[in-house]
mmCIF file of C-alpha atoms and ligand atoms in Angstrom:
data_model
loop_
_atom_site.group_PDB
_atom_site.id
_atom_site.type_symbol
_atom_site.label_atom_id
_atom_site.label_comp_id
_atom_site.label_asym_id
_atom_site.label_seq_id
_atom_site.Cartn_x
_atom_site.Cartn_y
_atom_site.Cartn_z
ATOM 1 C CA ASP A 631 -5.010 -26.060 -53.387
ATOM 2 C CA PHE A 632 -6.534 -26.952 -50.020
ATOM 3 C CA GLY A 633 -3.354 -26.038 -48.069
ATOM 4 C CA ILE A 634 -3.273 -22.474 -49.410
ATOM 5 C CA LEU A 635 -7.010 -22.123 -48.882
ATOM 6 C CA MET A 636 -6.651 -23.153 -45.235
ATOM 7 C CA ALA A 637 -3.756 -20.754 -44.738
ATOM 8 C CA CYS A 638 -5.827 -17.882 -46.197
ATOM 9 C CA TYR A 639 -8.760 -18.871 -44.078
ATOM 10 C CA SER A 640 -6.613 -18.994 -40.916
ATOM 11 C CA PHE A 641 -5.157 -15.617 -41.729
ATOM 12 C CA LEU A 642 -8.624 -14.162 -42.265
ATOM 13 C CA VAL A 643 -9.810 -15.518 -38.919
ATOM 14 C CA PHE A 644 -6.689 -14.167 -37.231
ATOM 15 C CA PHE A 645 -7.195 -10.763 -38.889
ATOM 16 C CA VAL A 646 -10.835 -10.522 -37.854
ATOM 17 C CA ILE A 647 -10.067 -11.489 -34.264
ATOM 18 C CA SER A 648 -7.197 -9.023 -33.927
ATOM 19 C CA GLN A 649 -9.402 -6.228 -35.330
ATOM 20 C CA LEU A 650 -12.047 -7.150 -32.791
ATOM 21 C CA LEU A 651 -9.457 -6.977 -30.024
ATOM 22 C CA LEU A 652 -8.168 -3.559 -31.169
ATOM 23 C CA LEU A 653 -11.710 -2.288 -31.387
ATOM 24 C CA SER A 654 -12.695 -3.456 -27.921
ATOM 25 C CA SER A 655 -9.511 -2.016 -26.457
ATOM 26 C CA ALA A 656 -10.246 1.468 -27.869
ATOM 27 C CA GLU A 657 -13.866 1.088 -26.833
ATOM 28 C CA GLU A 658 -12.803 0.228 -23.335
ATOM 29 C CA GLU A 659 -10.516 3.235 -23.118
ATOM 30 C CA ARG A 660 -13.303 5.536 -24.286
ATOM 31 C CA GLU A 661 -15.598 3.909 -21.775
ATOM 32 C CA LEU A 662 -13.122 4.556 -18.967
ATOM 33 C CA ASN A 663 -12.533 8.130 -20.116
ATOM 34 C CA LYS A 664 -16.260 8.616 -20.066
ATOM 35 C CA THR A 665 -16.666 7.185 -16.577
ATOM 36 C CA CYS A 666 -13.959 9.245 -14.878
ATOM 37 C CA PRO A 667 -14.563 13.007 -14.829
ATOM 38 C CA PRO A 668 -11.465 15.224 -14.837
ATOM 39 C CA SER A 669 -12.553 16.958 -11.626
ATOM 40 C CA PHE A 670 -15.169 16.809 -8.904
ATOM 41 C CA PRO A 671 -17.403 19.691 -7.863
ATOM 42 C CA PRO A 672 -17.105 21.520 -4.528
ATOM 43 C CA CYS A 673 -18.275 19.395 -1.598
ATOM 44 C CA GLY A 674 -19.462 21.306 1.486
ATOM 45 C CA ASN A 675 -16.597 23.547 2.599
ATOM 46 C CA LEU A 676 -14.140 21.925 0.204
ATOM 47 C CA SER A 677 -13.563 23.514 -3.179
ATOM 48 C CA GLN A 678 -13.298 21.502 -6.399
ATOM 49 C CA PHE A 679 -10.824 18.615 -6.276
ATOM 50 C CA ILE A 680 -9.189 16.125 -8.638
ATOM 51 C CA PHE A 681 -7.524 12.710 -8.566
ATOM 52 C CA PRO A 682 -6.381 11.054 -6.214
ATOM 53 C CA PHE A 683 -9.561 12.291 -4.517
ATOM 54 C CA THR A 684 -12.967 11.350 -5.805
ATOM 55 C CA ASN A 685 -16.596 11.501 -4.721
ATOM 56 C CA GLN A 686 -19.208 8.906 -3.871
ATOM 57 C CA THR A 687 -20.698 9.000 -7.367
ATOM 58 C CA HIS A 688 -17.419 7.685 -8.835
ATOM 59 C CA PRO A 689 -15.653 5.663 -6.138
ATOM 60 C CA GLU A 690 -13.606 3.847 -8.815
ATOM 61 C CA CYS A 691 -12.129 7.109 -10.123
ATOM 62 C CA GLY A 692 -9.741 7.847 -7.284
ATOM 63 C CA LEU A 693 -7.994 6.452 -4.249
ATOM 64 C CA MET A 694 -9.858 8.414 -1.532
ATOM 65 C CA VAL A 695 -13.579 9.125 -1.452
ATOM 66 C CA VAL A 696 -14.808 12.427 -0.009
ATOM 67 C CA ASP A 697 -18.393 12.474 1.251
ATOM 68 C CA ASN A 698 -20.852 14.090 3.703
ATOM 69 C CA CYS A 699 -21.095 17.075 1.339
ATOM 70 C CA ASN A 700 -24.399 18.120 2.899
ATOM 71 C CA GLU A 701 -23.170 17.871 6.484
ATOM 72 C CA PRO A 702 -21.396 20.685 8.377
ATOM 73 C CA VAL A 703 -18.096 18.755 8.275
ATOM 74 C CA GLN A 704 -16.959 16.603 5.352
ATOM 75 C CA ARG A 705 -15.472 13.173 5.649
ATOM 76 C CA ILE A 706 -12.740 11.293 3.775
ATOM 77 C CA ARG A 707 -11.885 7.642 3.587
ATOM 78 C CA LEU A 708 -8.126 7.092 3.455
ATOM 79 C CA GLY A 709 -7.901 4.308 0.893
ATOM 80 C CA LYS A 710 -10.517 1.858 -0.363
ATOM 81 C CA ALA A 711 -10.974 0.203 3.021
ATOM 82 C CA GLY A 712 -9.179 2.691 5.221
ATOM 83 C CA PRO A 713 -10.377 4.706 8.225
ATOM 84 C CA PHE A 714 -12.686 7.730 7.945
ATOM 85 C CA TYR A 715 -11.575 11.174 9.132
ATOM 86 C CA ASN A 716 -13.182 14.593 9.158
ATOM 87 C CA ILE A 717 -11.549 16.633 6.406
ATOM 88 C CA LEU A 718 -11.150 20.413 6.628
ATOM 89 C CA ASN A 719 -9.043 21.155 3.561
ATOM 90 C CA ILE A 720 -7.465 19.750 0.419
ATOM 91 C CA ALA A 721 -4.343 21.689 -0.637
ATOM 92 C CA GLN A 722 -2.720 22.048 -4.075
ATOM 93 C CA ASP A 723 0.342 20.069 -3.028
ATOM 94 C CA VAL A 724 -1.910 17.050 -2.349
ATOM 95 C CA SER A 725 -1.868 17.468 1.387
ATOM 96 C CA ILE A 726 -5.018 17.299 3.445
ATOM 97 C CA THR A 727 -6.020 18.817 6.772
ATOM 98 C CA LEU A 728 -7.858 16.396 9.004
ATOM 99 C CA GLU A 729 -9.470 16.447 12.402
ATOM 100 C CA ASP A 730 -9.446 13.475 14.765
ATOM 101 C CA GLN A 731 -12.137 14.036 17.374
ATOM 102 C CA VAL A 732 -11.363 10.895 19.352
ATOM 103 C CA PHE A 733 -7.725 11.978 19.676
ATOM 104 C CA GLN A 734 -8.908 15.456 20.776
ATOM 105 C CA SER A 735 -11.081 14.018 23.522
ATOM 106 C CA HIS A 736 -8.169 11.920 24.772
ATOM 107 C CA LEU A 737 -5.973 15.038 24.812
ATOM 108 C CA ASN A 738 -8.667 17.030 26.649
ATOM 109 C CA GLU A 739 -8.892 14.306 29.292
ATOM 110 C CA ARG A 740 -5.077 14.194 29.472
ATOM 111 C CA SER A 741 -5.520 10.477 28.974
ATOM 112 C CA CYS A 742 -2.682 8.037 28.425
ATOM 113 C CA GLU A 743 -4.866 6.664 25.614
ATOM 114 C CA SER A 744 -3.573 9.626 23.596
ATOM 115 C CA PHE A 745 -0.274 7.879 22.992
ATOM 116 C CA LYS A 746 -1.187 5.519 20.200
ATOM 117 C CA ASN A 747 -0.229 5.885 16.556
ATOM 118 C CA LEU A 748 -2.972 7.294 14.339
ATOM 119 C CA SER A 749 -4.446 4.705 12.083
ATOM 120 C CA LEU A 750 -3.071 5.570 8.639
ATOM 121 C CA PRO A 751 -3.075 2.933 5.918
ATOM 122 C CA SER A 752 0.024 2.332 3.846
ATOM 123 C CA SER A 753 0.266 0.489 0.542
ATOM 124 C CA SER A 754 2.270 0.443 -2.662
ATOM 125 C CA SER A 755 -0.100 2.931 -4.289
ATOM 126 C CA LEU A 756 -0.980 5.216 -1.391
ATOM 127 C CA SER A 757 0.603 6.288 1.892
ATOM 128 C CA PHE A 758 0.528 9.251 4.259
ATOM 129 C CA GLU A 759 2.993 11.319 6.237
ATOM 130 C CA ILE A 760 2.125 13.466 9.233
ATOM 131 C CA LYS A 761 3.739 16.743 8.144
ATOM 132 C CA SER A 762 4.582 17.944 11.622
ATOM 133 C CA ASN A 763 4.991 15.137 14.121
ATOM 134 C CA LEU A 764 6.510 14.466 17.507
ATOM 135 C CA SER A 765 8.269 11.189 18.201
ATOM 136 C CA LEU A 766 7.586 9.578 21.537
ATOM 137 C CA PHE A 767 8.878 6.353 22.998
ATOM 138 C CA ARG A 768 6.541 3.964 24.668
ATOM 139 C CA CYS A 769 8.661 1.741 26.850
ATOM 140 C CA THR A 770 7.640 -1.309 28.826
ATOM 141 C CA HIS A 771 10.260 -0.563 31.479
ATOM 142 C CA LYS A 772 11.599 2.546 33.118
ATOM 143 C CA LEU A 773 14.757 3.438 31.193
ATOM 144 C CA GLU A 774 17.899 2.738 33.175
ATOM 145 C CA LYS A 775 19.972 5.095 31.082
ATOM 146 C CA LYS A 776 18.348 8.549 31.172
ATOM 147 C CA LEU A 777 17.646 10.180 27.825
ATOM 148 C CA THR A 778 18.962 13.695 28.315
ATOM 149 C CA SER A 779 16.305 16.427 28.181
ATOM 150 C CA PHE A 780 13.501 13.906 27.706
ATOM 151 C CA ASN A 781 10.541 14.048 30.078
ATOM 152 C CA SER A 782 8.280 11.155 30.887
ATOM 153 C CA THR A 783 4.586 10.751 31.496
ATOM 154 C CA CYS A 784 1.988 7.997 31.956
ATOM 155 C CA ASN A 785 4.511 6.005 33.906
ATOM 156 C CA ASN A 786 2.284 3.272 35.277
ATOM 157 C CA SER A 787 1.591 0.455 32.810
ATOM 158 C CA SER A 788 4.145 1.743 30.313
ATOM 159 C CA PHE A 789 6.497 4.715 30.239
ATOM 160 C CA ILE A 790 6.135 7.471 27.653
ATOM 161 C CA TYR A 791 9.286 9.493 26.916
ATOM 162 C CA TYR A 792 9.246 12.667 24.854
ATOM 163 C CA ASN A 793 11.386 15.645 23.952
ATOM 164 C CA HIS A 794 10.817 19.044 22.328
ATOM 165 C CA PRO A 795 9.664 18.654 18.683
ATOM 166 C CA ASP A 796 12.853 19.929 17.065
ATOM 167 C CA GLU A 797 15.328 18.061 19.257
ATOM 168 C CA ALA A 798 17.275 15.163 17.766
ATOM 169 C CA LEU A 799 16.285 11.626 18.638
ATOM 170 C CA PRO A 800 18.647 8.874 19.701
ATOM 171 C CA SER A 801 19.787 7.082 16.558
ATOM 172 C CA ILE A 802 18.695 3.732 17.919
ATOM 173 C CA LEU A 803 15.440 3.006 19.679
ATOM 174 C CA PRO A 804 16.074 2.371 23.389
ATOM 175 C CA PRO A 805 15.559 -1.293 24.379
ATOM 176 C CA ASN A 806 11.970 -2.402 25.069
ATOM 177 C CA CYS A 807 10.603 0.791 23.540
ATOM 178 C CA SER A 808 8.409 1.370 20.490
ATOM 179 C CA LEU A 809 8.183 4.542 18.452
ATOM 180 C CA ILE A 810 4.961 6.565 18.353
ATOM 181 C CA GLN A 811 4.632 9.584 16.036
ATOM 182 C CA LEU A 812 1.814 12.020 16.711
ATOM 183 C CA PRO A 813 0.811 15.343 15.134
ATOM 184 C CA VAL A 814 2.288 18.334 16.940
ATOM 185 C CA ASN A 815 1.709 22.075 16.693
ATOM 186 C CA LYS A 816 5.208 23.534 16.913
ATOM 187 C CA THR A 817 3.961 27.056 17.645
ATOM 188 C CA ARG A 818 2.648 25.862 21.012
ATOM 189 C CA LYS A 819 5.879 25.842 22.972
ATOM 190 C CA SER A 820 4.266 25.365 26.350
ATOM 191 C CA GLY A 821 6.168 22.258 27.377
ATOM 192 C CA ASP A 822 2.777 20.727 28.153
ATOM 193 C CA LEU A 823 2.625 17.604 26.016
ATOM 194 C CA PHE A 824 -1.173 17.434 25.893
ATOM 195 C CA ASN A 825 -1.277 20.995 24.588
ATOM 196 C CA MET A 826 1.552 20.545 22.060
ATOM 197 C CA LEU A 827 -0.118 17.584 20.409
ATOM 198 C CA THR A 828 -2.944 18.525 18.068
ATOM 199 C CA SER A 829 -6.029 16.822 16.703
ATOM 200 C CA VAL A 830 -6.113 19.158 13.662
ATOM 201 C CA PHE A 831 -3.190 18.273 11.443
ATOM 202 C CA SER A 832 -1.929 18.017 7.871
ATOM 203 C CA LEU A 833 -1.007 14.848 6.075
ATOM 204 C CA GLN A 834 1.109 14.703 2.966
ATOM 205 C CA VAL A 835 -0.533 12.246 0.589
ATOM 206 C CA VAL A 836 2.030 10.097 -1.203
ATOM 207 C CA VAL A 837 0.708 8.555 -4.417
ATOM 208 C CA ASP A 838 2.793 6.084 -6.375
ATOM 209 C CA ARG A 839 4.247 7.717 -9.504
ATOM 210 C CA VAL A 840 2.724 5.164 -11.856
ATOM 211 C CA CYS A 841 -0.728 5.930 -10.496
ATOM 212 C CA TRP A 842 -0.493 9.544 -11.647
ATOM 213 C CA GLU A 843 0.196 8.478 -15.211
ATOM 214 C CA CYS A 844 -3.128 6.834 -15.406
ATOM 215 C CA ARG A 845 -5.545 9.082 -13.639
ATOM 216 C CA TRP A 846 -7.877 8.756 -16.589
ATOM 217 C CA ARG A 847 -8.092 5.051 -16.063
ATOM 218 C CA TRP A 848 -9.631 5.045 -12.625
ATOM 219 C CA GLY A 849 -6.374 6.465 -11.388
ATOM 220 C CA GLN A 850 -4.594 3.354 -12.447
ATOM 221 C CA CYS A 851 -1.507 2.973 -14.460
ATOM 222 C CA GLN A 852 0.986 1.214 -16.628
ATOM 223 C CA ARG A 853 0.538 -1.953 -14.652
ATOM 224 C CA CYS A 854 -3.124 -1.555 -15.417
ATOM 225 C CA ASN A 855 -2.526 -0.993 -19.118
ATOM 226 C CA ASP A 856 -0.479 -4.180 -19.201
ATOM 227 C CA CYS A 857 -3.300 -5.912 -17.428
ATOM 228 C CA HIS A 858 -5.823 -4.679 -19.987
ATOM 229 C CA LYS A 859 -3.613 -5.890 -22.801
ATOM 230 C CA LYS A 860 -3.810 -9.335 -21.275
ATOM 231 C CA ARG A 861 -7.579 -8.961 -21.274
ATOM 232 C CA GLY A 862 -7.560 -8.733 -17.510
ATOM 233 C CA ARG A 863 -9.562 -6.635 -15.180
ATOM 234 C CA CYS A 864 -7.488 -4.322 -13.092
ATOM 235 C CA HIS A 865 -8.469 -3.019 -9.707
ATOM 236 C CA ILE A 866 -7.083 -1.844 -6.399
ATOM 237 C CA ASP A 867 -7.712 -4.271 -3.568
ATOM 238 C CA ASP A 868 -8.616 -3.449 0.041
ATOM 239 C CA LYS A 869 -4.956 -3.076 0.937
ATOM 240 C CA GLY A 870 -4.453 -0.603 -1.928
ATOM 241 C CA ASN A 871 -2.385 -2.947 -4.051
ATOM 242 C CA PHE A 872 -2.943 -3.481 -7.749
ATOM 243 C CA GLN A 873 -4.569 -6.679 -8.828
ATOM 244 C CA CYS A 874 -5.057 -8.009 -12.312
ATOM 245 C CA GLU A 875 -8.022 -10.363 -12.299
ATOM 246 C CA ASN A 876 -9.537 -12.678 -14.890
ATOM 247 C CA GLU A 877 -6.462 -12.606 -17.108
ATOM 248 C CA ARG A 878 -7.430 -14.269 -20.356
ATOM 249 C CA THR A 879 -5.839 -14.729 -23.714
ATOM 250 C CA GLY A 880 -8.924 -15.213 -25.867
ATOM 251 C CA ILE A 881 -11.484 -12.733 -27.100
ATOM 252 C CA LYS A 882 -12.422 -10.252 -24.456
ATOM 253 C CA ILE A 883 -15.787 -10.710 -22.890
ATOM 254 C CA TYR A 884 -17.120 -7.263 -22.237
ATOM 255 C CA VAL A 885 -17.326 -6.617 -18.526
ATOM 256 C CA ARG A 886 -19.188 -3.632 -17.202
ATOM 257 C CA TYR A 887 -16.978 -2.387 -14.367
HETATM 258 C C1 NAG B 2094 -8.691 9.253 -22.982
HETATM 259 O O1 NAG B 2094 -8.285 10.462 -22.335
HETATM 260 C C2 NAG B 2094 -6.905 10.758 -22.506
HETATM 261 C C3 NAG B 2094 -6.583 11.991 -21.697
HETATM 262 O O2 NAG B 2094 -7.470 13.035 -21.982
HETATM 263 C C4 NAG B 2094 -6.599 10.976 -23.997
HETATM 264 O O3 NAG B 2094 -5.215 11.229 -24.168
HETATM 265 C C5 NAG B 2094 -6.975 9.718 -24.763
HETATM 266 O O4 NAG B 2094 -6.788 9.933 -26.146
HETATM 267 C C6 NAG B 2094 -8.444 9.349 -24.495
HETATM 268 N N1 NAG B 2094 -8.731 8.107 -25.154
HETATM 269 C C7 NAG B 2094 -9.834 7.887 -25.889
HETATM 270 C C8 NAG B 2094 -9.962 6.563 -26.536
HETATM 271 O O5 NAG B 2094 -10.704 8.739 -25.992
HETATM 272 C C1 NAG B 2095 -19.351 13.744 -8.189
HETATM 273 O O1 NAG B 2095 -18.718 14.285 -9.318
HETATM 274 C C2 NAG B 2095 -19.489 14.181 -10.504
HETATM 275 C C3 NAG B 2095 -18.626 14.643 -11.677
HETATM 276 O O2 NAG B 2095 -18.185 15.945 -11.541
HETATM 277 C C4 NAG B 2095 -20.768 14.985 -10.337
HETATM 278 O O3 NAG B 2095 -21.544 14.890 -11.489
HETATM 279 C C5 NAG B 2095 -21.533 14.444 -9.135
HETATM 280 O O4 NAG B 2095 -22.683 15.224 -8.885
HETATM 281 C C6 NAG B 2095 -20.654 14.444 -7.904
HETATM 282 N N1 NAG B 2095 -21.335 13.761 -6.807
HETATM 283 C C7 NAG B 2095 -21.460 14.294 -5.611
HETATM 284 C C8 NAG B 2095 -22.152 13.433 -4.585
HETATM 285 O O5 NAG B 2095 -21.066 15.410 -5.353
HETATM 286 C C1 NAG B 2096 -18.151 24.959 6.884
HETATM 287 O O1 NAG B 2096 -19.085 25.881 6.377
HETATM 288 C C2 NAG B 2096 -20.115 26.190 7.287
HETATM 289 C C3 NAG B 2096 -21.123 27.065 6.580
HETATM 290 O O2 NAG B 2096 -20.557 27.701 5.473
HETATM 291 C C4 NAG B 2096 -19.522 26.879 8.520
HETATM 292 O O3 NAG B 2096 -20.541 27.183 9.450
HETATM 293 C C5 NAG B 2096 -18.533 25.926 9.153
HETATM 294 O O4 NAG B 2096 -17.878 26.534 10.240
HETATM 295 C C6 NAG B 2096 -17.503 25.464 8.160
HETATM 296 N N1 NAG B 2096 -16.736 24.395 8.753
HETATM 297 C C7 NAG B 2096 -15.417 24.394 8.811
HETATM 298 C C8 NAG B 2096 -14.812 23.230 9.467
HETATM 299 O O5 NAG B 2096 -14.742 25.304 8.371
HETATM 300 C C1 NAG B 2097 7.119 12.288 10.957
HETATM 301 O O1 NAG B 2097 7.946 13.272 10.352
HETATM 302 C C2 NAG B 2097 9.112 12.736 9.732
HETATM 303 C C3 NAG B 2097 9.958 13.894 9.264
HETATM 304 O O2 NAG B 2097 9.199 14.818 8.557
HETATM 305 C C4 NAG B 2097 8.702 11.803 8.616
HETATM 306 O O3 NAG B 2097 9.834 11.241 8.011
HETATM 307 C C5 NAG B 2097 7.819 10.697 9.176
HETATM 308 O O4 NAG B 2097 7.353 9.858 8.146
HETATM 309 C C6 NAG B 2097 6.635 11.288 9.911
HETATM 310 N N1 NAG B 2097 5.889 10.218 10.562
HETATM 311 C C7 NAG B 2097 4.671 9.864 10.211
HETATM 312 C C8 NAG B 2097 4.059 8.747 11.007
HETATM 313 O O5 NAG B 2097 4.055 10.376 9.299
HETATM 314 C C1 NAG B 2098 5.778 9.171 37.408
HETATM 315 O O1 NAG B 2098 5.453 10.469 36.925
HETATM 316 C C2 NAG B 2098 5.234 11.406 37.953
HETATM 317 C C3 NAG B 2098 4.834 12.706 37.280
HETATM 318 O O2 NAG B 2098 3.910 12.479 36.290
HETATM 319 C C4 NAG B 2098 6.512 11.554 38.783
HETATM 320 O O3 NAG B 2098 6.245 12.437 39.850
HETATM 321 C C5 NAG B 2098 6.940 10.216 39.317
HETATM 322 O O4 NAG B 2098 8.184 10.303 39.977
HETATM 323 C C6 NAG B 2098 7.071 9.196 38.187
HETATM 324 N N1 NAG B 2098 7.371 7.868 38.720
HETATM 325 C C7 NAG B 2098 8.275 7.096 38.174
HETATM 326 C C8 NAG B 2098 8.440 5.745 38.808
HETATM 327 O O5 NAG B 2098 8.960 7.425 37.232
HETATM 328 C C1 NAG B 2099 -1.649 6.019 34.616
HETATM 329 O O1 NAG B 2099 -1.696 7.064 35.552
HETATM 330 C C2 NAG B 2099 -2.395 8.204 35.123
HETATM 331 C C3 NAG B 2099 -2.266 9.256 36.211
HETATM 332 O O2 NAG B 2099 -0.909 9.462 36.528
HETATM 333 C C4 NAG B 2099 -3.839 7.822 34.881
HETATM 334 O O3 NAG B 2099 -4.523 8.927 34.394
HETATM 335 C C5 NAG B 2099 -3.909 6.718 33.851
HETATM 336 O O4 NAG B 2099 -5.205 6.275 33.664
HETATM 337 C C6 NAG B 2099 -3.044 5.548 34.262
HETATM 338 N N1 NAG B 2099 -2.991 4.612 33.149
HETATM 339 C C7 NAG B 2099 -3.114 3.310 33.297
HETATM 340 C C8 NAG B 2099 -3.045 2.509 32.071
HETATM 341 O O5 NAG B 2099 -3.289 2.801 34.386
HETATM 342 C C1 NAG B 2100 10.313 18.813 30.757
HETATM 343 O O1 NAG B 2100 9.922 19.352 31.991
HETATM 344 C C2 NAG B 2100 10.573 20.558 32.321
HETATM 345 C C3 NAG B 2100 10.137 20.937 33.714
HETATM 346 O O2 NAG B 2100 8.748 20.806 33.872
HETATM 347 C C4 NAG B 2100 10.243 21.638 31.284
HETATM 348 O O3 NAG B 2100 10.934 22.815 31.586
HETATM 349 C C5 NAG B 2100 10.651 21.129 29.897
HETATM 350 O O4 NAG B 2100 10.262 22.070 28.920
HETATM 351 C C6 NAG B 2100 10.013 19.796 29.634
HETATM 352 N N1 NAG B 2100 10.504 19.265 28.392
HETATM 353 C C7 NAG B 2100 9.691 18.856 27.446
HETATM 354 C C8 NAG B 2100 10.333 18.210 26.270
HETATM 355 O O5 NAG B 2100 8.483 18.983 27.497
HETATM 356 C C1 NAG B 2101 13.298 -5.788 28.356
HETATM 357 O O1 NAG B 2101 12.168 -6.521 28.792
HETATM 358 C C2 NAG B 2101 12.461 -7.829 29.261
HETATM 359 C C3 NAG B 2101 11.159 -8.507 29.664
HETATM 360 O O2 NAG B 2101 10.075 -8.054 28.900
HETATM 361 C C4 NAG B 2101 13.389 -7.725 30.446
HETATM 362 O O3 NAG B 2101 13.739 -9.025 30.879
HETATM 363 C C5 NAG B 2101 14.636 -6.952 30.074
HETATM 364 O O4 NAG B 2101 15.457 -6.744 31.215
HETATM 365 C C6 NAG B 2101 14.274 -5.604 29.486
HETATM 366 N N1 NAG B 2101 15.476 -4.943 29.025
HETATM 367 C C7 NAG B 2101 15.811 -3.713 29.388
HETATM 368 C C8 NAG B 2101 17.112 -3.195 28.842
HETATM 369 O O5 NAG B 2101 15.104 -3.039 30.108
HETATM 370 C C1 NAG B 2102 4.076 3.996 14.936
HETATM 371 O O1 NAG B 2102 4.357 4.565 13.665
HETATM 372 C C2 NAG B 2102 5.747 4.631 13.361
HETATM 373 C C3 NAG B 2102 5.907 5.400 12.080
HETATM 374 O O2 NAG B 2102 5.077 4.917 11.089
HETATM 375 C C4 NAG B 2102 6.297 3.198 13.285
HETATM 376 O O3 NAG B 2102 7.677 3.240 12.962
HETATM 377 C C5 NAG B 2102 6.087 2.523 14.617
HETATM 378 O O4 NAG B 2102 6.505 1.177 14.547
HETATM 379 C C6 NAG B 2102 4.619 2.561 15.035
HETATM 380 N N1 NAG B 2102 4.529 2.130 16.414
HETATM 381 C C7 NAG B 2102 3.671 1.218 16.807
HETATM 382 C C8 NAG B 2102 3.674 0.889 18.264
HETATM 383 O O5 NAG B 2102 2.912 0.643 16.051
HETATM 384 C C1 NAG B 2103 -1.171 25.985 16.270
HETATM 385 O O1 NAG B 2103 -1.736 26.490 17.443
HETATM 386 C C2 NAG B 2103 -2.031 27.871 17.372
HETATM 387 C C3 NAG B 2103 -2.463 28.321 18.743
HETATM 388 O O2 NAG B 2103 -3.391 27.422 19.303
HETATM 389 C C4 NAG B 2103 -3.076 28.092 16.290
HETATM 390 O O3 NAG B 2103 -3.397 29.474 16.186
HETATM 391 C C5 NAG B 2103 -2.556 27.604 14.966
HETATM 392 O O4 NAG B 2103 -3.539 27.709 13.967
HETATM 393 C C6 NAG B 2103 -2.108 26.157 15.092
HETATM 394 N N1 NAG B 2103 -1.398 25.788 13.873
HETATM 395 C C7 NAG B 2103 -1.743 24.736 13.153
HETATM 396 C C8 NAG B 2103 -0.900 24.477 11.957
HETATM 397 O O5 NAG B 2103 -2.700 24.028 13.433
#
């Protein structure tokens, strides 16, 4: 009977294709496991590290690349397209100690240029928190209502208001003011703002929970697994957000990542 023959044939084709898909999926996983090492060797003064950090040999295996291993000071890129900083330490709790030389030179010169937010990228997969920071207000006008115990500085083009690091802040931002948060060394209680602020500081690295689950897959995750199931190619874009590209429903064309 032709009908039954066709049905068998269709089933056979379906079976072969699904086996091919299963095979390529396992192959792909092995391939990814092979490409991403579980840890990275010491780099300059930094001891061995793991995801979310990676090295230049495997930029796709983490969210932040550490390099300059043969230089006196190592460097880190905060995110795929983020800024570079000198890095002095990577701690167990996934915090990093950085040095910002430009900020230090502004502090040394007691320059009003000091009072700008650091450039720290923020995305759904990766963000940073300055562990010990001082909040300052940059205001376009001299505040009519005095903020008790606040001092001011750089009062020409804008007005910078600041308090001691552990003092409470007003619950609402004063009008015409923006918030600036800069790293502070709380053991320096001099009252001199340029000495309290510090260019060597720790950042807490905040990695999205789902990213941890998938550190074997280029540090990607469930969203990525779903993407692979749809025969897509998963990657983290310049802004650090997940993207699923080339979604297809047919037989997977093998792509070398
Ligand atoms: C990939 O590595 C993970 C973690 O070690 C392991 O659980 C998984 O079975 C590996 N997959 C393959 C296909 O080797
Ligand atoms: C990066 O890590 C891999 C895996 O551990 C290692 O083989 C490679 O030499 C490292 N590259 C650099 C530049 O340190
Ligand atoms: C890194 O190591 C070199 C040599 O071991 C040392 O001279 C240098 O001071 C260290 N740098 C930092 C920032 O600790
Ligand atoms: C400053 O510290 C506070 C409290 O620890 C924190 O909530 C905030 O995110 C920090 N600011 C920055 C810019 O990291
Ligand atoms: C500007 O700041 C200086 C000290 O830095 C202070 O003597 C002066 O009174 C301030 N001027 C205004 C308009 O606040
Ligand atoms: C504001 O005045 C300070 C000295 O009080 C000076 O160092 C600084 O360059 C001035 N800033 C601007 C933007 O004019
Ligand atoms: C403000 O200035 C006064 C007098 O110079 C000083 O005693 C105080 O510690 C300063 N406050 C801050 C927050 O720096
Ligand atoms: C805020 O700034 C605007 C102009 O930029 C000014 O007209 C207004 O009076 C300011 N408000 C306060 C409360 O200083
Ligand atoms: C500086 O950073 C803080 C904390 O991330 C943010 O709330 C604030 O809007 C930023 N200020 C400016 C002027 O960008
Ligand atoms: C704070 O400053 C003191 C004195 O300059 C220094 O010894 C200490 O290491 C600094 N602390 C941090 C966390 O940088």
